[in-house]
Tab-separated table of C-alpha atoms and ligand atoms in Angstrom:
chain	number	residue	atom	x	y	z
O	1	MET	CA	-11.920	-34.747	4.597
O	2	THR	CA	-9.661	-32.756	2.631
O	3	GLN	CA	-8.015	-29.484	3.888
O	4	ASP	CA	-10.196	-27.889	1.074
O	5	GLN	CA	-13.422	-29.464	2.036
O	6	LEU	CA	-12.387	-28.473	5.709
O	7	LYS	CA	-12.027	-24.854	4.183
O	8	GLN	CA	-15.130	-24.898	2.285
O	9	ALA	CA	-17.165	-26.117	5.459
O	10	VAL	CA	-15.863	-23.207	7.467
O	11	ALA	CA	-16.385	-20.756	4.683
O	12	GLN	CA	-20.106	-21.943	4.730
O	13	ALA	CA	-20.152	-21.792	8.580
O	14	ALA	CA	-19.200	-18.166	8.444
O	15	VAL	CA	-21.941	-17.290	6.202
O	16	ASP	CA	-24.401	-19.151	8.040
O	17	HIS	CA	-23.330	-17.168	11.262
O	18	ILE	CA	-23.431	-13.716	9.498
O	19	LEU	CA	-26.645	-13.790	7.376
O	20	PRO	CA	-29.164	-13.241	10.340
O	21	GLY	CA	-27.342	-10.231	11.155
O	22	LEU	CA	-27.280	-8.602	7.401
O	23	ASN	CA	-29.736	-6.560	5.873
O	24	ASP	CA	-29.850	-4.429	2.701
O	25	LYS	CA	-27.436	-1.583	4.414
O	26	SER	CA	-24.831	-4.044	5.456
O	27	ILE	CA	-21.230	-3.904	4.446
O	28	VAL	CA	-19.238	-6.968	5.281
O	29	GLY	CA	-15.380	-6.743	5.926
O	30	VAL	CA	-13.710	-9.527	3.896
O	31	GLY	CA	-10.330	-11.139	4.062
O	32	THR	CA	-7.456	-12.566	1.915
O	33	GLY	CA	-6.211	-16.020	0.976
O	34	SER	CA	-7.548	-19.353	-0.055
O	35	THR	CA	-10.133	-19.719	2.916
O	36	ALA	CA	-11.486	-16.206	2.442
O	37	ASN	CA	-11.798	-16.973	-1.382
O	38	LEU	CA	-14.164	-19.729	-0.405
O	39	PHE	CA	-16.237	-17.167	2.000
O	40	ILE	CA	-16.479	-14.747	-1.004
O	41	ASP	CA	-18.080	-17.583	-3.073
O	42	ALA	CA	-20.370	-18.777	-0.474
O	43	LEU	CA	-21.467	-15.405	0.396
O	44	ALA	CA	-21.998	-14.163	-3.373
O	45	ARG	CA	-24.985	-16.695	-3.453
O	46	HIS	CA	-26.829	-14.313	-1.070
O	47	LYS	CA	-26.017	-11.100	-3.029
O	48	GLY	CA	-29.367	-9.698	-2.086
O	49	ALA	CA	-29.212	-9.907	1.767
O	50	PHE	CA	-26.637	-7.091	2.038
O	51	ASP	CA	-25.258	-3.854	0.446
O	52	GLY	CA	-21.621	-4.624	-0.523
O	53	ALA	CA	-18.233	-5.360	0.862
O	54	VAL	CA	-14.821	-3.937	1.823
O	55	ALA	CA	-11.908	-5.804	0.782
O	56	SER	CA	-8.444	-6.304	2.668
O	57	SER	CA	-6.631	-6.590	-0.379
O	58	ASP	CA	-6.534	-5.978	-4.210
O	59	ALA	CA	-7.034	-9.880	-4.900
O	60	THR	CA	-10.077	-9.959	-2.739
O	61	ALA	CA	-11.420	-6.478	-4.067
O	62	ALA	CA	-11.238	-8.155	-7.631
O	63	ARG	CA	-12.894	-11.740	-6.615
O	64	LEU	CA	-15.740	-9.567	-4.848
O	65	LYS	CA	-16.406	-7.502	-8.141
O	66	GLY	CA	-15.999	-10.732	-10.241
O	67	HIS	CA	-19.300	-11.800	-8.493
O	68	GLY	CA	-20.949	-8.415	-8.852
O	69	ILE	CA	-20.283	-7.478	-5.338
O	70	PRO	CA	-19.921	-3.790	-4.837
O	71	VAL	CA	-16.702	-2.976	-3.122
O	72	TYR	CA	-16.392	0.304	-1.013
O	73	ASP	CA	-13.521	2.197	0.254
O	74	LEU	CA	-13.237	1.623	4.232
O	75	ASN	CA	-13.420	5.649	4.712
O	76	ALA	CA	-16.969	5.508	2.770
O	77	ALA	CA	-18.204	2.618	4.604
O	78	GLY	CA	-18.780	3.699	8.363
O	79	GLU	CA	-18.929	0.985	10.846
O	80	LEU	CA	-18.920	-2.961	9.859
O	81	GLU	CA	-20.605	-5.420	12.265
O	82	PHE	CA	-18.426	-8.273	10.414
O	83	TYR	CA	-15.071	-8.950	9.573
O	84	VAL	CA	-14.417	-12.533	8.334
O	85	ASP	CA	-11.144	-13.840	7.090
O	86	GLY	CA	-8.487	-17.004	7.497
O	87	THR	CA	-5.338	-17.269	9.520
O	88	ASP	CA	-1.923	-18.771	9.361
O	89	GLU	CA	-2.093	-19.759	13.222
O	90	SER	CA	-4.422	-19.399	15.727
O	91	ASP	CA	-4.087	-20.283	19.721
O	92	GLU	CA	-7.101	-21.146	21.745
O	93	ARG	CA	-7.071	-17.577	23.047
O	94	LEU	CA	-7.801	-16.462	19.362
O	95	HIS	CA	-4.351	-14.691	19.134
O	96	LEU	CA	-3.432	-14.995	15.313
O	97	ILE	CA	-0.482	-15.065	13.275
O	98	LYS	CA	-1.560	-13.618	9.817
O	99	GLY	CA	-0.084	-12.393	6.625
O	100	GLY	CA	0.897	-15.427	4.697
O	101	GLY	CA	-0.543	-13.691	1.720
O	102	ALA	CA	1.232	-10.205	2.304
O	103	ALA	CA	-2.151	-8.489	3.157
O	104	LEU	CA	-1.730	-8.192	6.844
O	105	THR	CA	-1.950	-4.326	7.383
O	106	ARG	CA	-4.911	-3.917	5.536
O	107	GLU	CA	-6.297	-6.851	7.317
O	108	LYS	CA	-5.518	-5.464	10.548
O	109	ILE	CA	-7.383	-2.118	9.810
O	110	VAL	CA	-10.499	-3.783	8.608
O	111	ALA	CA	-10.497	-6.068	11.670
O	112	ALA	CA	-9.919	-2.912	13.929
O	113	VAL	CA	-13.174	-1.534	12.690
O	114	ALA	CA	-15.481	-4.455	12.739
O	115	ARG	CA	-17.519	-5.206	15.822
O	116	GLN	CA	-16.996	-9.030	15.113
O	117	PHE	CA	-14.014	-10.590	13.796
O	118	ILE	CA	-14.825	-14.279	12.580
O	119	CYS	CA	-11.637	-16.058	11.792
O	120	ILE	CA	-11.959	-19.274	9.628
O	121	ALA	CA	-9.448	-21.955	9.244
O	122	ASP	CA	-8.769	-25.708	8.977
O	123	ALA	CA	-7.693	-27.853	11.815
O	124	SER	CA	-3.977	-27.502	11.031
O	125	LYS	CA	-4.272	-23.739	11.910
O	126	LEU	CA	-4.799	-24.372	15.472
O	127	VAL	CA	-1.565	-24.438	17.492
O	128	PRO	CA	-0.859	-24.579	21.388
O	129	VAL	CA	1.907	-21.739	21.114
O	130	LEU	CA	1.931	-19.147	18.367
O	131	GLY	CA	5.426	-19.076	16.461
O	132	GLN	CA	5.772	-22.148	14.196
O	133	PHE	CA	4.547	-19.965	11.302
O	134	PRO	CA	7.292	-17.108	10.417
O	135	LEU	CA	6.016	-13.999	11.738
O	136	PRO	CA	5.411	-11.572	8.818
O	137	VAL	CA	6.460	-7.923	9.226
O	138	GLU	CA	5.404	-5.268	6.662
O	139	VAL	CA	8.391	-2.556	6.315
O	140	VAL	CA	8.952	0.753	4.587
O	141	PRO	CA	11.492	-0.442	1.975
O	142	MET	CA	14.115	1.880	2.865
O	143	ALA	CA	14.134	0.818	6.710
O	144	ARG	CA	14.569	-2.991	5.714
O	145	SER	CA	18.160	-3.557	7.145
O	146	HIS	CA	17.347	-1.082	10.329
O	147	VAL	CA	14.266	-3.021	11.049
O	148	ALA	CA	16.090	-6.517	10.387
O	149	ARG	CA	18.860	-5.669	12.855
O	150	GLU	CA	16.063	-4.778	15.329
O	151	LEU	CA	14.247	-8.246	14.855
O	152	VAL	CA	17.644	-9.861	15.485
O	153	ARG	CA	17.838	-8.082	18.798
O	154	LEU	CA	14.612	-9.308	19.719
O	155	GLY	CA	15.663	-13.073	19.345
O	156	GLY	CA	14.403	-13.479	15.779
O	157	ASP	CA	15.833	-14.651	12.335
O	158	PRO	CA	14.138	-12.485	9.663
O	159	VAL	CA	13.886	-13.298	6.100
O	160	TYR	CA	13.217	-11.114	3.375
O	161	ARG	CA	10.094	-12.197	1.195
O	162	ASP	CA	12.021	-12.086	-2.344
O	163	GLY	CA	9.727	-10.627	-4.769
O	164	VAL	CA	6.833	-9.589	-2.757
O	165	LEU	CA	5.451	-6.057	-2.555
O	166	THR	CA	2.403	-5.423	-0.607
O	167	ASP	CA	-0.570	-3.680	-2.063
O	168	ASN	CA	0.900	-0.611	-0.191
O	169	GLY	CA	4.339	-0.850	-1.940
O	170	ASN	CA	6.217	-2.214	1.065
O	171	ILE	CA	8.516	-5.120	1.456
O	172	ILE	CA	7.416	-8.290	3.887
O	173	LEU	CA	10.329	-10.044	6.592
O	174	ASP	CA	9.081	-13.328	7.792
O	175	VAL	CA	10.697	-13.741	11.420
O	176	HIS	CA	11.600	-17.397	12.063
O	177	ASN	CA	12.350	-18.541	15.639
O	178	LEU	CA	10.621	-16.098	17.664
O	179	HIS	CA	9.501	-17.206	21.317
O	180	ILE	CA	6.236	-15.987	21.546
O	181	THR	CA	5.288	-16.270	25.043
O	182	ASP	CA	3.426	-12.755	25.199
O	183	PRO	CA	1.835	-12.020	21.751
O	184	VAL	CA	0.449	-8.889	22.871
O	185	ALA	CA	3.685	-7.658	24.040
O	186	LEU	CA	5.635	-8.769	21.261
O	187	GLU	CA	3.151	-7.306	18.811
O	188	ALA	CA	3.382	-3.783	20.320
O	189	SER	CA	7.162	-3.933	20.585
O	190	ILE	CA	7.543	-5.052	16.796
O	191	ASN	CA	5.183	-2.197	15.897
O	192	GLN	CA	7.423	0.372	17.846
O	193	ILE	CA	10.470	0.088	15.545
O	194	VAL	CA	11.091	2.731	13.204
O	195	GLY	CA	10.047	1.660	9.589
O	196	VAL	CA	7.697	-1.237	10.527
O	197	VAL	CA	4.074	-0.635	9.185
O	198	THR	CA	2.743	-3.248	11.063
O	199	ASN	CA	3.438	-7.078	12.205
O	200	GLY	CA	1.169	-10.185	11.603
O	201	LEU	CA	0.429	-10.695	15.325
O	202	PHE	CA	-3.385	-10.073	15.793
O	203	ALA	CA	-3.064	-10.167	19.581
O	204	ALA	CA	-4.338	-6.671	20.906
O	205	ARG	CA	-7.370	-7.295	18.430
O	206	PRO	CA	-7.801	-11.019	18.487
O	207	ALA	CA	-10.558	-12.884	16.800
O	208	ASP	CA	-13.954	-12.819	18.402
O	209	LEU	CA	-15.087	-16.020	17.005
O	210	LEU	CA	-12.890	-18.950	15.311
O	211	LEU	CA	-14.915	-21.459	13.263
O	212	LEU	CA	-12.612	-24.486	12.968
O	213	GLY	CA	-12.799	-26.964	10.201
O	214	THR	CA	-12.145	-30.517	11.776
O	215	ALA	CA	-12.929	-33.951	10.810
O	216	GLU	CA	-15.794	-34.115	13.320
O	217	GLY	CA	-17.141	-31.101	11.875
O	218	VAL	CA	-17.063	-27.341	12.484
O	219	LYS	CA	-15.865	-26.250	16.044
O	220	ARG	CA	-16.539	-22.807	17.627
O	221	TYR	CA	-14.225	-21.038	20.106
O	222	THR	CA	-14.771	-17.762	21.349
O	223	ARG	CA	-12.743	-15.803	23.937
W	301	LIG	C1	-3.028	-13.448	4.209
W	301	LIG	C2	-3.620	-14.035	5.420
W	301	LIG	C3	-4.433	-15.095	5.301
W	301	LIG	O1	-5.635	-15.190	5.985
W	301	LIG	C4	-3.655	-16.608	5.736
W	301	LIG	O2	-2.297	-16.406	5.016
W	301	LIG	C5	-4.408	-17.621	5.275
W	301	LIG	O3	-4.360	-18.076	4.170
W	301	LIG	P1	-5.404	-19.289	3.608
W	301	LIG	O4	-6.451	-19.182	3.833
W	301	LIG	O5	-5.036	-19.123	2.241
W	301	LIG	O6	-4.552	-20.662	4.422
W	301	LIG	O7	-3.265	-13.763	6.730
W	301	LIG	O8	-2.524	-12.372	4.378
């Protein structure tokens, strides 16, 4: 199977997983990226089964609206049962690195609100130890050099993601060569640096369910 077919399979598996829990008042949290886009397309076939969605990025909001799915402000949505999103890496404890699409902050906010965070990914995303994928850090622009120096002190090699501004108007530093032995501690340490909005480690709030697309079918991992 191609990587795209594996993404398609997990997108459909996520729809099958959440459908029994939806009703006409349900608002679904939706992530960002190519796998999340396939989830949106699959979810759109069941438009009558739920009320609408909360989007983790402007791009996701546009795709949802393109399917005629109402998009709500998170502040108006109340509690969410489900948040469905892709990832750049996951370990077996469902700690993640996210933010390849620069949407990490809004993704982390929506994930924090949802009772169930369902991560969907093709098999290449499951790794024994996080950190081969450079860790994205969203930074207030005027703090870029200060934050970069602090990230070097933590043992990483930050690289400015040229030409990218987040939906919040901030920049991204991608941190290479980190040795992530304790994802929860590192997530907290980086978030303590003044000027950091948030970083792409989802360890304090990991996923609850990972649906992983493999050649043998969709595998389910829980914490
Ligand atoms: C965006 C993300 C995405 O979930 C991550 O980059 C995975 O994307 P894709 O599904 O295209 O591989 O964190 O900020």
